[in-house]
Backbone as a printed PyTorch tensor [residue, N CA C, xyz], in Angstrom:
tensor([[[ -1.2090,  -8.1730,  12.5620],
         [ -1.2140,  -8.0140,  11.8840],
         [  0.1650,  -7.3840,  12.2870]],

        [[  1.0800,  -7.1210,  10.6290],
         [  2.4490,  -6.6810,  11.0690],
         [  2.5120,  -6.1380,  10.4070]],

        [[  3.1160,  -4.6820,  10.8600],
         [  3.8640,  -4.0390,   9.9640],
         [  5.4450,  -4.1340,   8.8140]],

        [[  5.4410,  -4.2370,   7.8890],
         [  6.5610,  -4.1410,   7.4000],
         [  7.3520,  -3.0220,   5.8930]],

        [[  7.8020,  -3.1710,   5.4040],
         [  8.0420,  -2.4050,   4.4780],
         [  8.9710,  -3.6470,   3.3220]],

        [[  8.4640,  -1.7570,   2.0160],
         [  8.6990,  -2.3970,   0.5860],
         [  9.5830,  -1.8520,   0.4510]],

        [[ 10.1400,  -2.9640,  -0.8050],
         [ 11.6400,  -1.8280,  -1.7390],
         [ 11.1260,  -2.0340,  -3.0860]],

        [[ 11.4080,  -1.0110,  -3.6550],
         [ 10.2700,  -2.0530,  -5.1120],
         [ 11.6890,  -1.4290,  -5.9310]],

        [[ 12.0630,  -3.1750,  -6.6410],
         [ 13.4210,  -2.2940,  -7.5200],
         [ 13.1610,  -1.5870,  -8.9220]],

        [[ 13.7390,  -1.1840,  -9.5630],
         [ 13.5180,  -1.5820, -11.3960],
         [ 14.0300,  -2.8720, -12.0390]],

        [[ 12.6100,  -3.0890, -12.4970],
         [ 13.1310,  -4.6970, -12.6070],
         [ 13.9380,  -5.0820, -13.6740]],

        [[ 14.4650,  -3.6540, -13.3700],
         [ 15.4130,  -3.7900, -14.6070],
         [ 16.8390,  -4.8890, -13.6930]],

        [[ 16.9320,  -4.8250, -12.2690],
         [ 17.9040,  -5.4700, -11.5860],
         [ 18.0170,  -6.8050, -11.2490]],

        [[ 16.7500,  -7.5990, -11.9720],
         [ 16.9280,  -8.9930, -12.1450],
         [ 17.9470,  -8.8090, -13.6320]],

        [[ 18.3700,  -8.1410, -13.8970],
         [ 19.0550,  -8.0790, -15.3570],
         [ 20.1440,  -8.2980, -14.7150]],

        [[ 20.9150,  -7.1990, -13.6830],
         [ 22.1200,  -7.2940, -13.0390],
         [ 22.3720,  -7.8470, -12.0850]],

        [[ 22.3910,  -9.4760, -11.8570],
         [ 22.6670, -10.5710, -11.5060],
         [ 23.9010, -10.3440,  -9.8340]],

        [[ 24.9590,  -9.8420,  -9.9980],
         [ 25.7780,  -9.1660,  -9.4890],
         [ 25.4450,  -8.2720,  -8.4460]],

        [[ 24.6790,  -6.8860,  -9.1400],
         [ 24.3760,  -5.9200,  -7.8600],
         [ 23.3250,  -6.6200,  -6.8460]],

        [[ 22.0900,  -7.3900,  -7.7170],
         [ 21.4490,  -8.3100,  -6.9330],
         [ 22.0740,  -9.4580,  -5.6310]],

        [[ 22.8700,  -9.8530,  -6.4240],
         [ 22.8870, -10.0290,  -5.4300],
         [ 24.3100,  -9.2580,  -4.0400]],

        [[ 24.5340,  -9.1000,  -4.3550],
         [ 24.9930,  -7.7190,  -3.9360],
         [ 24.1320,  -6.3290,  -2.5660]],

        [[ 23.1480,  -6.8020,  -2.7970],
         [ 21.7100,  -6.1250,  -2.2020],
         [ 21.3810,  -7.6300,  -1.0890]],

        [[ 21.7470,  -7.9080,  -1.7140],
         [ 21.2270,  -9.5960,  -1.0760],
         [ 22.1690,  -9.5180,  -0.2100]],

        [[ 22.8000,  -9.6310,   0.5410],
         [ 24.0520,  -9.8930,   1.0630],
         [ 24.3390,  -8.8030,   2.4340]],

        [[ 24.1940,  -7.4440,   1.9210],
         [ 24.2780,  -6.2590,   2.3710],
         [ 23.3960,  -5.5770,   2.7640]],

        [[ 22.2380,  -6.0640,   2.4110],
         [ 21.2170,  -5.0600,   3.7300],
         [ 19.3410,  -6.7890,   3.1720]],

        [[ 19.6780,  -8.5980,   3.7720],
         [ 18.4080,  -9.3590,   3.0720],
         [ 17.8350,  -9.2530,   3.3560]],

        [[ 16.5920,  -9.5770,   2.6740],
         [ 15.0340,  -9.0930,   2.7810],
         [ 14.3220, -10.0850,   3.6760]],

        [[ 13.7540, -10.8570,   3.5120],
         [ 12.4810, -11.1820,   4.5330],
         [ 12.5730, -12.7060,   3.2260]],

        [[ 11.9000, -11.7050,   2.2030],
         [ 11.1540, -12.1730,   1.1780],
         [ 11.6560, -11.9410,  -0.3500]],

        [[ 11.3360, -12.1750,  -1.5940],
         [ 11.3480, -11.0580,  -2.6460],
         [ 10.8500, -11.6870,  -3.5420]],

        [[ 10.2820, -10.7840,  -3.9780],
         [  8.6750, -11.2400,  -4.4620],
         [  8.3230, -10.0490,  -6.2470]],

        [[  9.4490, -10.8400,  -7.2500],
         [  9.4480, -10.5050,  -7.8570],
         [ 10.3940,  -9.1520,  -7.6850]],

        [[ 10.6800,  -8.1970,  -7.9230],
         [ 11.8300,  -7.1280,  -8.1590],
         [ 10.9970,  -6.5470,  -6.3400]],

        [[  9.7510,  -6.3720,  -5.5290],
         [ 10.3820,  -6.3450,  -4.5480],
         [ 10.4770,  -6.9010,  -3.3850]],

        [[ 11.2440,  -6.4220,  -2.7540],
         [ 11.9120,  -6.5190,  -1.2070],
         [ 11.4280,  -6.3060,  -0.1500]],

        [[ 11.4660,  -7.4870,   0.2820],
         [  9.8140,  -6.9710,   0.8310],
         [ 11.2780,  -7.0860,   3.6060]],

        [[ 10.8880,  -6.7010,   3.8170],
         [ 11.8830,  -6.1840,   5.3860],
         [ 10.4420,  -6.2720,   6.0870]],

        [[ 11.3210,  -6.4220,   7.1550],
         [ 10.6030,  -6.5220,   8.3370],
         [ 10.7490,  -5.4030,   9.8100]],

        [[ 12.5340,  -5.4990,   9.2880],
         [ 12.8170,  -4.3630,  10.1750],
         [ 13.0280,  -2.8020,   9.6220]],

        [[ 12.8130,  -1.8490,   9.7970],
         [ 13.1750,  -0.4530,   8.9140],
         [ 14.6870,  -0.0830,   8.8910]],

        [[ 15.6630,  -0.4990,   9.5960],
         [ 16.9370,   0.1080,   9.4300],
         [ 17.0090,  -1.0310,   7.8150]],

        [[ 17.1240,  -2.1980,   7.9060],
         [ 17.1590,  -3.0060,   6.0940],
         [ 16.7820,  -2.0330,   5.2910]],

        [[ 15.4990,  -2.4320,   5.1490],
         [ 14.6640,  -1.3330,   4.6490],
         [ 15.8880,  -0.6430,   4.4660]],

        [[ 16.4690,   0.4400,   4.8300],
         [ 16.8940,   1.9640,   3.9920],
         [ 18.2090,   2.0930,   4.1220]],

        [[ 18.1140,   0.8160,   4.8000],
         [ 19.6200,  -0.1150,   4.3130],
         [ 19.2350,  -0.0150,   1.8380]],

        [[ 18.8410,  -1.5620,   2.1990],
         [ 18.4190,  -1.3130,   1.3500],
         [ 17.8970,   0.2600,  -0.1550]],

        [[ 17.1010,   1.1700,   0.6830],
         [ 16.6590,   2.1740,   0.4320],
         [ 18.1180,   2.6830,  -0.1800]],

        [[ 17.9990,   2.7180,   0.3900],
         [ 20.6870,   3.5620,   0.3910],
         [ 20.8430,   3.4140,  -1.4220]],

        [[ 21.1630,   1.9740,  -1.1120],
         [ 22.0710,   0.4900,  -2.0450],
         [ 21.4420,   1.2600,  -4.3650]],

        [[ 19.8640,   1.1760,  -3.1730],
         [ 18.8810,   0.9590,  -4.5980],
         [ 18.9530,   2.3780,  -5.3460]],

        [[ 19.3990,   2.7520,  -4.5500],
         [ 19.7160,   4.4560,  -4.4720],
         [ 20.7970,   5.1000,  -5.5120]],

        [[ 21.5240,   4.8730,  -4.2800],
         [ 22.9080,   4.6640,  -5.2000],
         [ 23.6570,   4.0380,  -6.7550]],

        [[ 22.5300,   3.2110,  -6.4230],
         [ 22.7380,   2.1330,  -8.2390],
         [ 21.7760,   3.0400,  -9.7270]],

        [[ 20.9930,   4.5890,  -8.5410],
         [ 19.2070,   5.1570,  -9.5250],
         [ 18.3650,   3.2310,  -9.6600]],

        [[ 18.8690,   2.1840,  -8.8150],
         [ 17.8550,   1.4310,  -9.5690],
         [ 16.1170,   1.2280,  -8.6860]],

        [[ 15.8400,   2.3540,  -8.2330],
         [ 14.5780,   2.6370,  -6.4420],
         [ 13.9060,   2.9160,  -7.3090]],

        [[ 12.4010,   2.3230,  -7.0990],
         [ 11.6790,   2.1090,  -8.0210],
         [ 10.0250,   2.7350,  -7.1710]],

        [[  9.8740,   2.4400,  -5.9440],
         [  9.2930,   2.8930,  -5.1490],
         [  9.7080,   2.4370,  -2.9900]],

        [[  8.8480,   2.7150,  -2.6130],
         [  8.8580,   2.0570,  -1.3350],
         [  7.5850,   2.6240,  -0.6240]],

        [[  7.0270,   1.1950,  -0.0030],
         [  5.9700,   0.9300,  -0.2990],
         [  5.4450,   0.8850,   1.8420]],

        [[  4.6930,   1.0120,   2.4510],
         [  4.4020,   0.3860,   4.1760],
         [  2.9590,  -0.9320,   3.4110]],

        [[  3.8190,  -2.0910,   4.1550],
         [  2.6960,  -3.3770,   4.2200],
         [  2.0880,  -4.0120,   5.4620]],

        [[  1.2630,  -4.5550,   5.4140],
         [  1.1370,  -4.9940,   7.0930],
         [  0.3050,  -7.0600,   6.1000]],

        [[  0.8780,  -7.9300,   6.9620],
         [  0.4780,  -9.0850,   6.6580],
         [ -0.3580,  -8.8060,   7.3960]],

        [[ -1.7680,  -9.0380,   6.1850],
         [ -2.6540, -10.2080,   6.6920],
         [ -3.0370, -11.5320,   7.0410]],

        [[ -4.4310, -11.7580,   6.8520],
         [ -5.0990, -13.4610,   7.3080],
         [ -6.3530, -12.8710,   6.7000]],

        [[ -6.8370, -13.3740,   5.7400],
         [ -8.9150, -13.6080,   6.4670],
         [ -8.7140, -13.9600,   4.4880]],

        [[ -9.6880, -12.6110,   3.1770],
         [-10.1280, -13.6480,   2.1800],
         [ -9.6600, -11.9450,   1.3510]],

        [[-10.0140, -12.6930,   0.9180],
         [ -9.7100, -10.7810,  -0.3840],
         [-10.4840, -10.3100,  -0.7930]],

        [[-10.7260,  -9.5080,  -1.7640],
         [-11.7670,  -8.6510,  -2.1340],
         [-11.7380,  -8.7520,  -4.1160]],

        [[-12.5930,  -8.5050,  -4.2410],
         [-12.2680,  -7.8650,  -6.0950],
         [-11.5920,  -6.6520,  -6.4030]],

        [[-11.0850,  -5.4020,  -5.1490],
         [ -9.7510,  -5.0400,  -5.4780],
         [ -8.2960,  -5.6310,  -5.2140]],

        [[ -8.4640,  -6.5230,  -4.3890],
         [ -7.4120,  -6.9620,  -3.9650],
         [ -5.5660,  -6.6970,  -5.2330]],

        [[ -5.6960,  -7.8010,  -5.8360],
         [ -4.7340,  -6.8370,  -6.6010],
         [ -4.3890,  -6.4830,  -7.2870]],

        [[ -4.8920,  -4.6230,  -6.8770],
         [ -4.5000,  -3.9540,  -7.2340],
         [ -3.6890,  -3.2910,  -6.1470]],

        [[ -4.1130,  -3.6440,  -4.7130],
         [ -3.3560,  -2.5750,  -3.5780],
         [ -3.3680,  -4.1100,  -2.8700]],

        [[ -2.8290,  -5.4330,  -2.4560],
         [ -2.2910,  -6.6070,  -1.9930],
         [ -1.9410,  -7.2730,  -3.1590]],

        [[ -0.8140,  -8.5790,  -1.7530],
         [ -0.3820,  -9.0020,  -2.8790],
         [ -0.0440, -10.7940,  -2.2310]],

        [[ -0.1290, -11.7840,  -2.0610],
         [ -0.0150, -13.1760,  -2.3270],
         [  1.2960, -13.5750,  -2.8870]],

        [[  2.3660, -14.4850,  -1.2860],
         [  2.8910, -14.3600,  -1.9350],
         [  3.7910, -15.4120,  -1.3050]],

        [[  3.6710, -16.7980,  -1.7460],
         [  3.7470, -18.0270,  -1.5490],
         [  2.3440, -18.0490,  -0.1700]],

        [[  2.1000, -18.2570,   0.8520],
         [  1.3350, -18.2180,   1.5460],
         [  1.0320, -17.1230,   3.0700]],

        [[  1.7310, -16.4340,   2.4100],
         [  1.5580, -15.0040,   3.0370],
         [  0.8360, -14.2160,   2.7650]],

        [[  0.0900, -12.9440,   3.4090],
         [ -0.9740, -11.3280,   1.9940],
         [ -0.4800, -10.9380,   2.5840]],

        [[ -0.2820,  -9.5340,   1.9050],
         [ -0.1810,  -7.9640,   1.8950],
         [ -0.8130,  -7.2300,   1.4950]],

        [[ -1.4550,  -6.2680,   2.3740],
         [ -1.7260,  -5.4120,   1.5920],
         [ -0.6230,  -3.6960,   1.6910]],

        [[ -0.7030,  -3.2950,   0.3370],
         [ -0.3520,  -1.8490,   0.3210],
         [ -0.7830,  -0.6670,   1.0750]],

        [[ -0.4820,  -0.4310,   2.1490],
         [ -1.1990,   0.8310,   3.4730],
         [ -1.2910,   2.1560,   1.7910]],

        [[ -0.6590,   2.0720,   1.1100],
         [ -0.4300,   3.7360,   0.5070],
         [ -2.1780,   4.2800,   0.5260]],

        [[ -2.3380,   3.6230,   0.7370],
         [ -3.8830,   3.9750,  -0.8680],
         [ -5.5490,   3.4580,  -0.1010]],

        [[ -4.9170,   2.4890,   1.1400],
         [ -6.1890,   2.3710,   1.7050],
         [ -7.1490,   2.5570,   3.4660]],

        [[ -8.2080,   2.8950,   3.5880],
         [ -8.1890,   2.9780,   4.6840],
         [ -9.0130,   1.2100,   5.4650]],

        [[ -8.6630,   1.6980,   6.1340],
         [ -9.6620,  -0.0640,   7.3610],
         [-10.9870,   1.0620,   7.7570]],

        [[-11.5410,   0.3560,   8.0170],
         [-12.9200,   0.1040,   9.0660],
         [-13.3560,  -1.5080,   9.8290]],

        [[-14.2410,  -0.8270,  11.1750],
         [-14.8020,  -1.7570,  10.9750],
         [-15.4130,  -1.5260,  11.8140]],

        [[-16.7420,  -2.7540,  11.9370],
         [-17.4510,  -2.2420,  12.7630],
         [-18.2120,  -2.5870,  14.0950]],

        [[-18.4460,  -1.1240,  14.8220],
         [-18.5890,  -1.1900,  15.8350],
         [-20.6010,  -1.0580,  16.1160]],

        [[-21.5120,  -1.2530,  15.3190],
         [-23.1010,  -1.5140,  16.0620],
         [-24.0410,  -1.2930,  14.4770]],

        [[-25.2500,  -3.0940,  14.7030],
         [-25.6480,  -2.0960,  13.7290],
         [-26.3560,  -4.0360,  14.2160]],

        [[-27.4380,  -3.8100,  13.7760],
         [-28.1990,  -5.6330,  14.3210],
         [-26.9740,  -6.4520,  13.4980]],

        [[-28.1230,  -7.6620,  13.8680],
         [-26.5510,  -8.2990,  12.6690],
         [-27.8560,  -8.7300,  11.1900]],

        [[-29.1630,  -8.6010,  11.7110],
         [-29.5410,  -7.8880,  10.0200],
         [-28.7230,  -7.6660,   9.2160]],

        [[-29.5150,  -6.4860,   9.4680],
         [-28.8450,  -5.2250,   8.6910],
         [-26.8620,  -5.1770,   8.1890]],

        [[-26.1010,  -5.3850,   9.5080],
         [-24.3110,  -5.5080,   8.7430],
         [-24.4620,  -6.6200,   7.9900]],

        [[-24.9580,  -8.0740,   7.7680],
         [-25.3530,  -8.7180,   7.0720],
         [-25.4260,  -8.4150,   4.9930]],

        [[-26.5940,  -7.0820,   5.4260],
         [-26.9910,  -6.6740,   4.5700],
         [-26.7400,  -5.8910,   3.9180]],

        [[-25.6050,  -4.2500,   4.5230],
         [-24.7710,  -4.2910,   4.4630],
         [-23.4340,  -3.8800,   3.8840]],

        [[-22.3470,  -5.5610,   5.2370],
         [-21.6650,  -6.3840,   3.8080],
         [-21.7350,  -6.5920,   2.6640]],

        [[-23.1060,  -6.7940,   2.0890],
         [-23.6990,  -7.9890,   0.7300],
         [-23.6140,  -6.6680,  -0.5780]],

        [[-23.7630,  -5.0260,   0.6900],
         [-23.3740,  -4.5270,  -0.7310],
         [-21.9780,  -3.6770,  -0.4110]],

        [[-21.5130,  -3.2450,   1.1390],
         [-19.6690,  -3.1780,   0.0360],
         [-19.1450,  -4.0590,   0.0950]],

        [[-19.5600,  -5.2260,  -0.2850],
         [-19.0130,  -7.0410,  -0.8180],
         [-17.7930,  -5.2840,  -1.7380]],

        [[-18.2780,  -5.9840,  -2.5560],
         [-18.0270,  -5.1250,  -4.9880],
         [-16.8130,  -4.6330,  -4.7240]],

        [[-16.4790,  -2.8100,  -2.6710],
         [-15.9900,  -2.0680,  -2.1150],
         [-14.7830,  -2.4550,  -1.1250]],

        [[-14.7510,  -4.0430,  -1.7720],
         [-13.3350,  -4.0340,  -0.3550],
         [-12.4390,  -4.7990,  -1.4700]],

        [[-11.8230,  -4.3310,  -0.6390],
         [ -9.5230,  -4.8070,  -0.8890],
         [ -9.4360,  -6.1710,  -0.0570]],

        [[ -9.5820,  -5.9950,   1.2260],
         [ -9.1480,  -7.2700,   1.5960],
         [-10.8990,  -7.3490,   3.2820]],

        [[-10.6400,  -8.5170,   3.8000],
         [-11.1650,  -8.6970,   5.2850],
         [-10.3750,  -9.2250,   6.1880]],

        [[ -9.1440,  -9.4060,   6.8660],
         [ -8.7000,  -9.6910,   7.5840],
         [ -9.6580, -10.4470,   8.8890]],

        [[ -9.1440, -11.3380,   8.6090],
         [ -9.5670, -12.0720,  10.0290],
         [-10.7210, -12.5280,  10.9390]],

        [[ -9.5550, -10.4560,  11.1820],
         [-10.1680,  -9.7630,  12.7610],
         [-10.6770,  -9.0330,  12.5040]],

        [[-12.2510,  -9.3830,  11.6590],
         [-12.8710,  -8.0740,  11.8820],
         [-12.2700,  -7.0580,  11.4870]],

        [[-11.8660,  -7.1730,  10.5130],
         [-11.1210,  -5.5800,   9.4810],
         [-11.1760,  -5.6220,   8.8100]],

        [[-12.0440,  -4.2910,   7.7440],
         [-12.3440,  -4.7220,   6.3230],
         [-11.5880,  -2.8120,   5.8520]],

        [[-11.1410,  -3.2170,   4.3310],
         [ -9.7830,  -2.5330,   3.8590],
         [-10.8420,  -2.4000,   2.9500]],

        [[-10.4370,  -0.9320,   1.9320],
         [-10.8010,   0.1530,   1.3070],
         [ -9.2770,   0.1990,   0.8380]],

        [[-10.0940,   1.0400,  -0.8300],
         [ -9.8270,   1.6230,  -1.4570],
         [ -9.7390,   3.2120,  -0.0160]],

        [[ -8.4850,   4.2360,  -0.6660],
         [ -8.8720,   6.0090,   0.4480],
         [-10.7100,   6.1340,  -0.7120]],

        [[-10.9590,   6.6270,  -1.9030],
         [-11.2620,   7.5430,  -1.8940],
         [-12.8850,   6.9860,  -2.1710]],

        [[-12.9950,   5.2470,  -1.6730],
         [-14.4950,   4.7760,  -1.5480],
         [-15.0800,   5.2460,   0.2920]],

        [[-14.4820,   6.1080,   0.8830],
         [-14.5020,   6.0780,   2.1000],
         [-16.3880,   6.8410,   2.6340]],

        [[-16.2500,   7.9250,   1.6380],
         [-17.4940,   8.6750,   1.8320],
         [-18.8060,   7.5060,   1.1380]],

        [[-18.5070,   6.8450,  -0.1490],
         [-19.2960,   5.8490,  -0.6620],
         [-19.5470,   4.5820,   0.7590]],

        [[-18.6420,   4.0410,   1.3430],
         [-18.8250,   3.6920,   2.9040],
         [-19.5020,   4.0030,   3.6530]],

        [[-19.0760,   4.6980,   4.3060],
         [-20.2400,   5.6160,   4.5930],
         [-21.8560,   5.7200,   4.4880]],

        [[-21.8590,   5.9380,   3.5200],
         [-23.3580,   5.6210,   2.7350],
         [-24.0750,   5.0130,   2.6500]],

        [[-22.8720,   3.8740,   2.4460],
         [-23.1870,   2.3220,   3.1720],
         [-24.6520,   2.2080,   4.3800]],

        [[-23.6410,   2.2020,   5.1660],
         [-23.5600,   2.2240,   6.4720],
         [-24.3410,   2.4990,   7.0080]],

        [[-24.8330,   3.4970,   6.6770],
         [-25.7300,   4.8010,   7.1090],
         [-27.2330,   4.8760,   6.8340]],

        [[-27.6130,   3.7790,   5.3440],
         [-28.2170,   3.3900,   4.2930],
         [-28.6450,   1.9850,   5.5870]],

        [[-28.0000,   1.4390,   5.7510],
         [-27.9110,   0.2470,   6.2330],
         [-28.7140,   0.8790,   8.2480]],

        [[-28.0830,   1.7160,   8.9250],
         [-27.8130,   1.4970,  10.3170],
         [-27.5300,   0.7970,  10.5470]],

        [[-26.2090,   1.1130,  10.2300],
         [-24.5030,   0.3220,  10.8670],
         [-23.6890,   1.5820,  10.6330]],

        [[-23.2090,   1.2060,  12.4620],
         [-21.8470,   1.8980,  12.9980],
         [-20.5070,   1.7270,  12.4800]],

        [[-20.0440,   2.3980,  11.4780],
         [-18.5970,   1.4320,  11.2480],
         [-17.5040,   2.3470,  12.2340]],

        [[-16.1450,   2.0810,  12.8280],
         [-15.0430,   3.0670,  12.8880],
         [-14.2530,   2.4790,  12.5450]],

        [[-13.3250,   3.9950,  10.8950],
         [-12.6280,   3.9260,  10.2330],
         [-10.8560,   4.0550,  11.2500]],

        [[-10.2870,   3.1070,  10.8960],
         [ -9.0570,   3.2100,  11.8940],
         [ -7.7560,   4.5560,  10.9470]],

        [[ -6.6520,   4.4380,  11.4080],
         [ -6.3720,   5.8880,  10.8830],
         [ -5.0360,   4.4640,  10.9330]],

        [[ -4.5940,   3.4380,  10.0100],
         [ -3.6720,   2.6360,   9.0810],
         [ -2.2020,   3.2330,   9.7380]],

        [[ -2.1890,   4.0220,   9.0810],
         [ -0.2060,   5.1920,  10.4490],
         [  0.1030,   4.5220,  11.8260]],

        [[ -1.0700,   4.9950,  12.0540],
         [ -1.0900,   5.2410,  14.0850],
         [ -1.1970,   3.5190,  14.0090]],

        [[ -2.8460,   3.0640,  13.5940],
         [ -2.9760,   1.5410,  14.3380],
         [ -2.4590,   1.2460,  13.6750]],

        [[ -0.9170,   0.9240,  12.5330],
         [ -0.3690,  -0.1290,  11.9320],
         [  1.4530,   0.2580,  13.3230]],

        [[  1.1540,   1.1560,  13.8710],
         [  2.2840,   1.3630,  14.9570],
         [  2.2960,   1.3560,  16.1390]],

        [[  1.0210,   0.7000,  16.5120],
         [  0.8210,  -0.4190,  17.5350],
         [  0.4800,  -2.0570,  16.9760]],

        [[  0.9310,  -2.0980,  16.1120],
         [  0.8220,  -3.7030,  16.3470],
         [  2.0400,  -3.9000,  16.7690]]])
């Protein structure tokens, strides 16, 4: 998984092609998805943020992680598919991995957890909404499964 920075512009930017062209030339993003400009380098993201702020067109800034795996029920509120790539907005998510439990108990816990998962990475990391943490802990405890929650800010910086 890789960290990316998304700078979200006011949707009106699409009606200002000269300004958008300036943004694209001064701070070229790796990817544009609607009015979201995605950067792999923080300094480019900061340059885009400065331009958008100066023009009063900045809406929001997001930290993203690029993932591979399968989307859950709430994916489209917390992630985006852009062609062949998938990104998750880390601001409102918690991530965990299963560390212990019998195969049967893990399978049963995952069936119950399924409706609360935003995304399951191919690396065995499960993403859920921050406010579901206590619910997740209750479910895995009931099935005698142990999980480890990851600090996404620190964990992403290690990547």
